[in-house]
Amino acid sequence: MAADGGIPAQPLPVAARAPGKCIVFGEHAVVHGAPALVMAIDLETQLFARAAPATSLNSDAEAVRENPYFREGLARAWPDGPPLAVRAVSRIPRGAGLGSSAAFSAALVAALGAVTGGIARRDLAQRAFEVERAAQGVGSPTDTAASVAGGCVALNGGDGPPLWSVRTDERAWEVRRVPDPGWVWVVAHSGIRRATGDQVRAVGRRLASADGAALLERFRTVAREGIAAVVREDRAAVAARMRENQALLTEVGVSHPRLEALLAAAAPAAEAAKITGAGGGGSIVVLPIPGREVDLTRRLARAGGLPFVVRPAPHGAGLIESGVRP
Ligand code: PMV
């Protein structure tokens, strides 16, 4: 079962981890089949599951009904299983566009997959996506693909080795490995939480309007060229495509004054900066001027953001084998 680097079988208790993510190109358009580039980041969720008299998440028994990710994860990966006490801890801010729900879904499915005999990585990618999509109602497998694969991946783009495809009844997304250029990135959370589903539905309406097809084509071109620039390790071209992508995100209405303030604060220490994730709040991603990372985080913090210096996390969701228990 672990032949593809999948999750091996392990009895309860089990501990798993999964990274958050940062979308560099193509958010929103990827929901409609356009390419995207996403990287797993070295902020992660850790999750520990053990047998218990009643099912709970972080000691909350109501979470089975009230937390849609927990509910959908149990329904899909633990349908008739006995009660579990699950504990999850995370360094990923919630509702920030940095993949906290994808990391939780991937870690939960990985942990329960281990207990049910192991799970191949492509099945983990599909099932973690189904959990997130059922919980949100809409969306693409971008976040869960990064959390399951680790490193950098392209959806519907790039020419690297194919990893797997993830599908709904209506659409499939091809996931391919993109080599990590080894750059340091900075992300900053605006502090404004928002629901991804609402943002995705609003942009969907915009893309269904008269000029929607032309707009989607511009998203496609920017992401395709951006992915090629990352593969060539061409920072100037990556920065130019990030700026173009930001202009498109503003045009479809997902910017916010707080995000604009963070983008302005980043500018003197950045090669480029843009919204990452659904927008309307959430976070920005910055390609720093090399050597200016600390200055950049100070500027972002002074502007009211919560900054993190991040690198792509090399490994996707997996078991924690060291005995470390969250
Ligand atoms: O959850 P967020 O904020 O990272 O948004 C995910 C990216 C979207 O393209 C907006 C939605 C999706 O499912 O791809």
Tab-separated table of N, CA, C and O in Angstrom, residues 5-97:
chain	number	residue	atom	x	y	z
A	5	GLY	N	4.547	5.618	-2.050
A	5	GLY	CA	4.750	6.583	-0.975
A	5	GLY	C	3.453	6.835	-0.258
A	5	GLY	O	3.283	7.862	0.386
A	6	GLY	N	2.504	5.893	-0.387
A	6	GLY	CA	1.205	6.024	0.275
A	6	GLY	C	1.321	5.806	1.777
A	6	GLY	O	2.416	5.695	2.330
A	7	ILE	N	0.172	5.736	2.428
A	7	ILE	CA	0.124	5.653	3.887
A	7	ILE	C	0.059	4.178	4.281
A	7	ILE	O	-0.882	3.478	3.895
A	8	PRO	N	1.032	3.681	5.044
A	8	PRO	CA	1.017	2.265	5.417
A	8	PRO	C	-0.049	1.968	6.485
A	8	PRO	O	-0.521	2.873	7.166
A	9	ALA	N	-0.384	0.671	6.596
A	9	ALA	CA	-1.340	0.258	7.629
A	9	ALA	C	-0.739	0.474	9.007
A	9	ALA	O	0.455	0.241	9.220
A	10	GLN	N	-1.566	0.927	9.923
A	10	GLN	CA	-1.130	1.049	11.327
A	10	GLN	C	-2.361	1.021	12.223
A	10	GLN	O	-3.339	1.718	11.945
A	11	PRO	N	-2.333	0.214	13.292
A	11	PRO	CA	-3.497	0.194	14.186
A	11	PRO	C	-3.574	1.465	15.037
A	11	PRO	O	-2.601	2.203	15.149
A	12	LEU	N	-4.746	1.696	15.645
A	12	LEU	CA	-4.877	2.803	16.596
A	12	LEU	C	-3.966	2.556	17.793
A	12	LEU	O	-3.740	1.398	18.126
A	13	PRO	N	-3.468	3.580	18.469
A	13	PRO	CA	-3.612	4.995	18.131
A	13	PRO	C	-2.704	5.373	16.962
A	13	PRO	O	-1.675	4.729	16.752
A	14	VAL	N	-3.092	6.427	16.259
A	14	VAL	CA	-2.322	6.821	15.089
A	14	VAL	C	-2.180	8.345	15.077
A	14	VAL	O	-3.086	9.071	15.511
A	15	ALA	N	-1.024	8.798	14.596
A	15	ALA	CA	-0.780	10.247	14.493
A	15	ALA	C	-0.389	10.571	13.052
A	15	ALA	O	0.389	9.838	12.440
A	16	ALA	N	-0.954	11.654	12.511
A	16	ALA	CA	-0.666	12.040	11.131
A	16	ALA	C	-0.421	13.537	11.064
A	16	ALA	O	-0.815	14.285	11.963
A	17	ARG	N	0.225	13.946	10.005
A	17	ARG	CA	0.490	15.373	9.770
A	17	ARG	C	0.220	15.701	8.309
A	17	ARG	O	0.306	14.831	7.444
A	18	ALA	N	-0.112	16.954	8.039
A	18	ALA	CA	-0.273	17.382	6.645
A	18	ALA	C	0.020	18.883	6.564
A	18	ALA	O	-0.359	19.640	7.465
A	19	PRO	N	0.700	19.309	5.487
A	19	PRO	CA	1.051	20.725	5.368
A	19	PRO	C	-0.072	21.599	4.842
A	19	PRO	O	-0.963	21.131	4.120
A	20	GLY	N	0.002	22.881	5.159
A	20	GLY	CA	-0.851	23.886	4.528
A	20	GLY	C	-0.320	24.195	3.139
A	20	GLY	O	0.594	23.530	2.646
A	21	LYS	N	-0.890	25.211	2.497
A	21	LYS	CA	-0.497	25.490	1.109
A	21	LYS	C	-0.610	26.970	0.790
A	21	LYS	O	-1.250	27.744	1.512
A	22	CYS	N	0.022	27.309	-0.318
A	22	CYS	CA	-0.047	28.676	-0.800
A	22	CYS	C	-0.170	28.609	-2.319
A	22	CYS	O	0.660	27.982	-2.984
A	23	ILE	N	-1.214	29.228	-2.856
A	23	ILE	CA	-1.411	29.227	-4.312
A	23	ILE	C	-0.634	30.409	-4.903
A	23	ILE	O	-0.820	31.553	-4.477
A	24	VAL	N	0.248	30.116	-5.845
A	24	VAL	CA	1.059	31.171	-6.475
A	24	VAL	C	0.359	31.712	-7.724
A	24	VAL	O	0.400	32.905	-7.999
A	25	PHE	N	-0.260	30.830	-8.484
A	25	PHE	CA	-0.999	31.247	-9.688
A	25	PHE	C	-2.298	30.459	-9.800
A	25	PHE	O	-2.305	29.247	-9.541
A	26	GLY	N	-3.374	31.120	-10.216
A	26	GLY	CA	-4.537	30.427	-10.745
A	26	GLY	C	-5.701	30.169	-9.813
A	26	GLY	O	-6.633	29.472	-10.209
A	27	GLU	N	-5.689	30.722	-8.573
A	27	GLU	CA	-6.859	30.500	-7.720
A	27	GLU	C	-8.119	31.004	-8.428
A	27	GLU	O	-8.052	31.901	-9.264
A	28	HIS	N	-9.226	30.455	-8.071
A	28	HIS	CA	-10.551	30.712	-8.658
A	28	HIS	C	-10.665	30.150	-10.078
A	28	HIS	O	-11.556	29.342	-10.333
A	29	ALA	N	-9.754	30.545	-10.996
A	29	ALA	CA	-9.864	30.033	-12.365
A	29	ALA	C	-9.711	28.509	-12.379
A	29	ALA	O	-10.325	27.823	-13.209
A	30	VAL	N	-8.938	27.964	-11.438
A	30	VAL	CA	-8.729	26.512	-11.399
A	30	VAL	C	-10.037	25.757	-11.130
A	30	VAL	O	-10.212	24.630	-11.576
A	31	VAL	N	-10.954	26.396	-10.429
A	31	VAL	CA	-12.258	25.764	-10.171
A	31	VAL	C	-12.954	25.460	-11.505
A	31	VAL	O	-13.695	24.491	-11.633
A	32	HIS	N	-12.649	26.312	-12.520
A	32	HIS	CA	-13.296	26.192	-13.834
A	32	HIS	C	-12.377	25.516	-14.851
A	32	HIS	O	-12.567	25.653	-16.052
A	33	GLY	N	-11.335	24.823	-14.356
A	33	GLY	CA	-10.503	23.991	-15.227
A	33	GLY	C	-9.217	24.635	-15.706
A	33	GLY	O	-8.441	23.999	-16.419
A	34	ALA	N	-8.951	25.906	-15.349
A	34	ALA	CA	-7.711	26.572	-15.773
A	34	ALA	C	-6.530	26.047	-14.940
A	34	ALA	O	-6.727	25.451	-13.885
A	35	PRO	N	-5.289	26.287	-15.408
A	35	PRO	CA	-4.132	25.811	-14.637
A	35	PRO	C	-3.926	26.591	-13.334
A	35	PRO	O	-4.351	27.748	-13.212
A	36	ALA	N	-3.238	25.959	-12.394
A	36	ALA	CA	-2.838	26.629	-11.148
A	36	ALA	C	-1.504	26.068	-10.692
A	36	ALA	O	-1.157	24.925	-11.009
A	37	LEU	N	-0.763	26.891	-9.954
A	37	LEU	CA	0.469	26.433	-9.307
A	37	LEU	C	0.300	26.632	-7.808
A	37	LEU	O	-0.049	27.734	-7.356
A	38	VAL	N	0.555	25.582	-7.054
A	38	VAL	CA	0.354	25.632	-5.607
A	38	VAL	C	1.534	24.946	-4.937
A	38	VAL	O	2.083	23.984	-5.481
A	39	MET	N	1.932	25.473	-3.776
A	39	MET	CA	3.000	24.782	-3.038
A	39	MET	C	2.537	24.470	-1.621
A	39	MET	O	1.828	25.267	-0.996
A	40	ALA	N	2.946	23.291	-1.167
A	40	ALA	CA	2.757	22.955	0.251
A	40	ALA	C	3.742	23.811	1.032
A	40	ALA	O	4.862	24.039	0.578
A	41	ILE	N	3.327	24.342	2.179
A	41	ILE	CA	4.223	25.204	2.965
A	41	ILE	C	4.514	24.584	4.323
A	41	ILE	O	3.768	23.729	4.806
A	42	ASP	N	5.616	25.042	4.905
A	42	ASP	CA	6.080	24.396	6.126
A	42	ASP	C	5.370	24.939	7.376
A	42	ASP	O	5.982	25.220	8.395
A	43	LEU	N	4.060	25.103	7.260
A	43	LEU	CA	3.160	25.261	8.416
A	43	LEU	C	2.248	24.052	8.326
A	43	LEU	O	1.712	23.777	7.250
A	44	GLU	N	2.068	23.311	9.413
A	44	GLU	CA	1.325	22.058	9.258
A	44	GLU	C	0.296	21.828	10.360
A	44	GLU	O	0.304	22.499	11.394
A	45	THR	N	-0.584	20.866	10.063
A	45	THR	CA	-1.562	20.375	11.039
A	45	THR	C	-1.126	18.987	11.482
A	45	THR	O	-0.722	18.168	10.652
A	46	GLN	N	-1.194	18.729	12.777
A	46	GLN	CA	-0.917	17.389	13.304
A	46	GLN	C	-2.194	16.875	13.958
A	46	GLN	O	-2.924	17.639	14.595
A	47	LEU	N	-2.415	15.583	13.794
A	47	LEU	CA	-3.687	15.009	14.239
A	47	LEU	C	-3.417	13.648	14.882
A	47	LEU	O	-2.608	12.870	14.364
A	48	PHE	N	-4.089	13.384	15.989
A	48	PHE	CA	-3.878	12.153	16.742
A	48	PHE	C	-5.241	11.515	16.989
A	48	PHE	O	-6.164	12.194	17.450
A	49	ALA	N	-5.395	10.243	16.650
A	49	ALA	CA	-6.683	9.559	16.832
A	49	ALA	C	-6.492	8.321	17.694
A	49	ALA	O	-5.546	7.545	17.490
A	50	ARG	N	-7.400	8.140	18.654
A	50	ARG	CA	-7.356	6.933	19.493
A	50	ARG	C	-8.778	6.462	19.795
A	50	ARG	O	-9.737	7.256	19.707
A	51	ALA	N	-8.903	5.189	20.141
A	51	ALA	CA	-10.214	4.643	20.505
A	51	ALA	C	-10.702	5.341	21.771
A	51	ALA	O	-9.913	5.698	22.645
A	52	ALA	N	-12.023	5.560	21.846
A	52	ALA	CA	-12.595	6.273	22.994
A	52	ALA	C	-14.045	5.842	23.149
A	52	ALA	O	-14.631	5.280	22.219
A	53	PRO	N	-14.669	6.126	24.296
A	53	PRO	CA	-16.073	5.741	24.479
A	53	PRO	C	-17.016	6.525	23.563
A	53	PRO	O	-18.077	6.038	23.198
A	54	ALA	N	-16.648	7.767	23.193
A	54	ALA	CA	-17.513	8.574	22.320
A	54	ALA	C	-16.628	9.379	21.380
A	54	ALA	O	-15.508	9.751	21.749
A	55	THR	N	-17.166	9.672	20.184
A	55	THR	CA	-16.363	10.420	19.203
A	55	THR	C	-16.317	11.897	19.548
A	55	THR	O	-17.337	12.505	19.911
A	56	SER	N	-15.118	12.477	19.435
A	56	SER	CA	-14.955	13.903	19.717
A	56	SER	C	-13.781	14.439	18.906
A	56	SER	O	-12.921	13.684	18.457
A	57	LEU	N	-13.771	15.781	18.743
A	57	LEU	CA	-12.626	16.467	18.148
A	57	LEU	C	-12.169	17.526	19.140
A	57	LEU	O	-12.942	18.412	19.502
A	58	ASN	N	-10.958	17.400	19.599
A	58	ASN	CA	-10.424	18.303	20.627
A	58	ASN	C	-11.407	18.403	21.804
A	58	ASN	O	-11.754	19.496	22.257
A	59	SER	N	-11.882	17.230	22.218
A	59	SER	CA	-12.783	17.062	23.370
A	59	SER	C	-14.197	17.570	23.132
A	59	SER	O	-15.003	17.611	24.065
A	60	ASP	N	-14.519	17.985	21.924
A	60	ASP	CA	-15.847	18.514	21.617
A	60	ASP	C	-16.668	17.441	20.896
A	60	ASP	O	-16.401	17.131	19.729
A	61	ALA	N	-17.661	16.891	21.575
A	61	ALA	CA	-18.484	15.834	20.962
A	61	ALA	C	-19.425	16.394	19.893
A	61	ALA	O	-19.849	15.678	18.990
A	62	GLU	N	-19.751	17.703	19.996
A	62	GLU	CA	-20.645	18.323	19.007
A	62	GLU	C	-19.989	18.459	17.635
A	62	GLU	O	-20.678	18.652	16.627
A	63	ALA	N	-18.643	18.382	17.610
A	63	ALA	CA	-17.923	18.591	16.339
A	63	ALA	C	-18.354	17.591	15.273
A	63	ALA	O	-18.278	17.885	14.090
A	64	VAL	N	-18.835	16.416	15.681
A	64	VAL	CA	-19.272	15.415	14.703
A	64	VAL	C	-20.394	15.992	13.840
A	64	VAL	O	-20.505	15.681	12.657
A	65	ARG	N	-21.239	16.842	14.445
A	65	ARG	CA	-22.312	17.470	13.675
A	65	ARG	C	-21.902	18.855	13.174
A	65	ARG	O	-22.232	19.251	12.066
A	66	GLU	N	-21.160	19.590	14.005
A	66	GLU	CA	-20.973	21.018	13.715
A	66	GLU	C	-19.748	21.346	12.884
A	66	GLU	O	-19.704	22.403	12.259
A	67	ASN	N	-18.746	20.480	12.878
A	67	ASN	CA	-17.564	20.752	12.049
A	67	ASN	C	-17.706	19.952	10.758
A	67	ASN	O	-17.581	18.730	10.753
A	68	PRO	N	-17.999	20.626	9.625
A	68	PRO	CA	-18.298	19.877	8.403
A	68	PRO	C	-17.123	19.040	7.902
A	68	PRO	O	-17.331	17.991	7.294
A	69	TYR	N	-15.898	19.475	8.143
A	69	TYR	CA	-14.735	18.709	7.673
A	69	TYR	C	-14.592	17.418	8.481
A	69	TYR	O	-14.308	16.352	7.933
A	70	PHE	N	-14.810	17.507	9.785
A	70	PHE	CA	-14.741	16.322	10.641
A	70	PHE	C	-15.871	15.362	10.277
A	70	PHE	O	-15.667	14.159	10.092
A	71	ARG	N	-17.085	15.921	10.142
A	71	ARG	CA	-18.248	15.096	9.806
A	71	ARG	C	-18.044	14.367	8.476
A	71	ARG	O	-18.218	13.147	8.387
A	72	GLU	N	-17.633	15.112	7.426
A	72	GLU	CA	-17.477	14.499	6.109
A	72	GLU	C	-16.295	13.529	6.082
A	72	GLU	O	-16.326	12.518	5.390
A	73	GLY	N	-15.244	13.848	6.833
A	73	GLY	CA	-14.083	12.953	6.905
A	73	GLY	C	-14.455	11.619	7.524
A	73	GLY	O	-14.117	10.547	7.002
A	74	LEU	N	-15.190	11.670	8.632
A	74	LEU	CA	-15.616	10.421	9.287
A	74	LEU	C	-16.567	9.652	8.380
A	74	LEU	O	-16.461	8.422	8.251
A	75	ALA	N	-17.485	10.362	7.715
A	75	ALA	CA	-18.472	9.682	6.865
A	75	ALA	C	-17.780	8.918	5.735
A	75	ALA	O	-18.209	7.831	5.349
A	76	ARG	N	-16.697	9.499	5.199
A	76	ARG	CA	-16.034	8.870	4.045
A	76	ARG	C	-14.928	7.898	4.422
A	76	ARG	O	-14.703	6.921	3.725
A	77	ALA	N	-14.198	8.186	5.482
A	77	ALA	CA	-13.011	7.379	5.781
A	77	ALA	C	-13.199	6.467	6.990
A	77	ALA	O	-12.323	5.648	7.287
A	78	TRP	N	-14.352	6.578	7.670
A	78	TRP	CA	-14.554	5.809	8.911
A	78	TRP	C	-16.051	5.510	9.051
A	78	TRP	O	-16.658	5.718	10.108
A	79	PRO	N	-16.682	5.003	7.956
A	79	PRO	CA	-18.158	4.977	7.943
A	79	PRO	C	-18.778	4.181	9.087
A	79	PRO	O	-19.722	4.651	9.697
A	80	ASP	N	-18.257	3.009	9.362
A	80	ASP	CA	-18.886	2.222	10.428
A	80	ASP	C	-17.926	1.965	11.572
A	80	ASP	O	-18.093	0.999	12.323
A	81	GLY	N	-16.914	2.821	11.663
A	81	GLY	CA	-15.880	2.575	12.671
A	81	GLY	C	-16.355	2.883	14.075
A	81	GLY	O	-17.315	3.632	14.271
A	82	PRO	N	-15.690	2.327	15.069
A	82	PRO	CA	-16.022	2.603	16.469
A	82	PRO	C	-15.648	4.042	16.857
A	82	PRO	O	-14.920	4.704	16.115
A	83	PRO	N	-16.140	4.542	18.002
A	83	PRO	CA	-15.881	5.939	18.385
A	83	PRO	C	-14.385	6.244	18.507
A	83	PRO	O	-13.591	5.388	18.911
A	84	LEU	N	-14.047	7.492	18.179
A	84	LEU	CA	-12.651	7.941	18.188
A	84	LEU	C	-12.539	9.279	18.901
A	84	LEU	O	-13.374	10.164	18.678
A	85	ALA	N	-11.497	9.424	19.701
A	85	ALA	CA	-11.138	10.765	20.190
A	85	ALA	C	-10.041	11.278	19.276
A	85	ALA	O	-8.986	10.654	19.144
A	86	VAL	N	-10.310	12.398	18.620
A	86	VAL	CA	-9.343	12.984	17.695
A	86	VAL	C	-8.884	14.321	18.268
A	86	VAL	O	-9.697	15.121	18.752
A	87	ARG	N	-7.580	14.506	18.210
A	87	ARG	CA	-7.033	15.780	18.656
A	87	ARG	C	-6.263	16.374	17.478
A	87	ARG	O	-5.489	15.673	16.824
A	88	ALA	N	-6.503	17.639	17.169
A	88	ALA	CA	-5.793	18.274	16.052
A	88	ALA	C	-5.189	19.582	16.528
A	88	ALA	O	-5.840	20.351	17.240
A	89	VAL	N	-3.943	19.806	16.174
A	89	VAL	CA	-3.291	21.087	16.469
A	89	VAL	C	-2.671	21.584	15.174
A	89	VAL	O	-2.241	20.785	14.339
A	90	SER	N	-2.637	22.909	15.012
A	90	SER	CA	-2.196	23.445	13.732
A	90	SER	C	-1.501	24.777	13.894
A	90	SER	O	-1.884	25.582	14.747
A	91	ARG	N	-0.479	25.008	13.062
A	91	ARG	CA	0.145	26.331	13.001
A	91	ARG	C	-0.440	27.148	11.857
A	91	ARG	O	-0.012	28.268	11.614
A	92	ILE	N	-1.389	26.577	11.125
A	92	ILE	CA	-1.948	27.271	9.962
A	92	ILE	C	-3.136	28.113	10.435
A	92	ILE	O	-4.098	27.561	10.983
A	93	PRO	N	-3.107	29.443	10.244
A	93	PRO	CA	-4.276	30.220	10.667
A	93	PRO	C	-5.527	29.774	9.907
A	93	PRO	O	-5.449	29.445	8.725
A	94	ARG	N	-6.674	29.763	10.592
A	94	ARG	CA	-7.910	29.254	9.960
A	94	ARG	C	-8.593	30.325	9.131
A	94	ARG	O	-8.545	31.497	9.463
A	95	GLY	N	-9.226	29.884	8.051
A	95	GLY	CA	-9.967	30.816	7.194
A	95	GLY	C	-9.065	31.851	6.567
A	95	GLY	O	-9.493	32.955	6.234
A	96	ALA	N	-7.773	31.491	6.373
A	96	ALA	CA	-6.780	32.470	5.929
A	96	ALA	C	-6.316	32.236	4.503
A	96	ALA	O	-5.440	32.945	4.014
A	97	GLY	N	-6.869	31.236	3.824
A	97	GLY	CA	-6.400	30.937	2.469
A	97	GLY	C	-5.080	30.199	2.455
A	97	GLY	O	-4.422	30.114	1.423
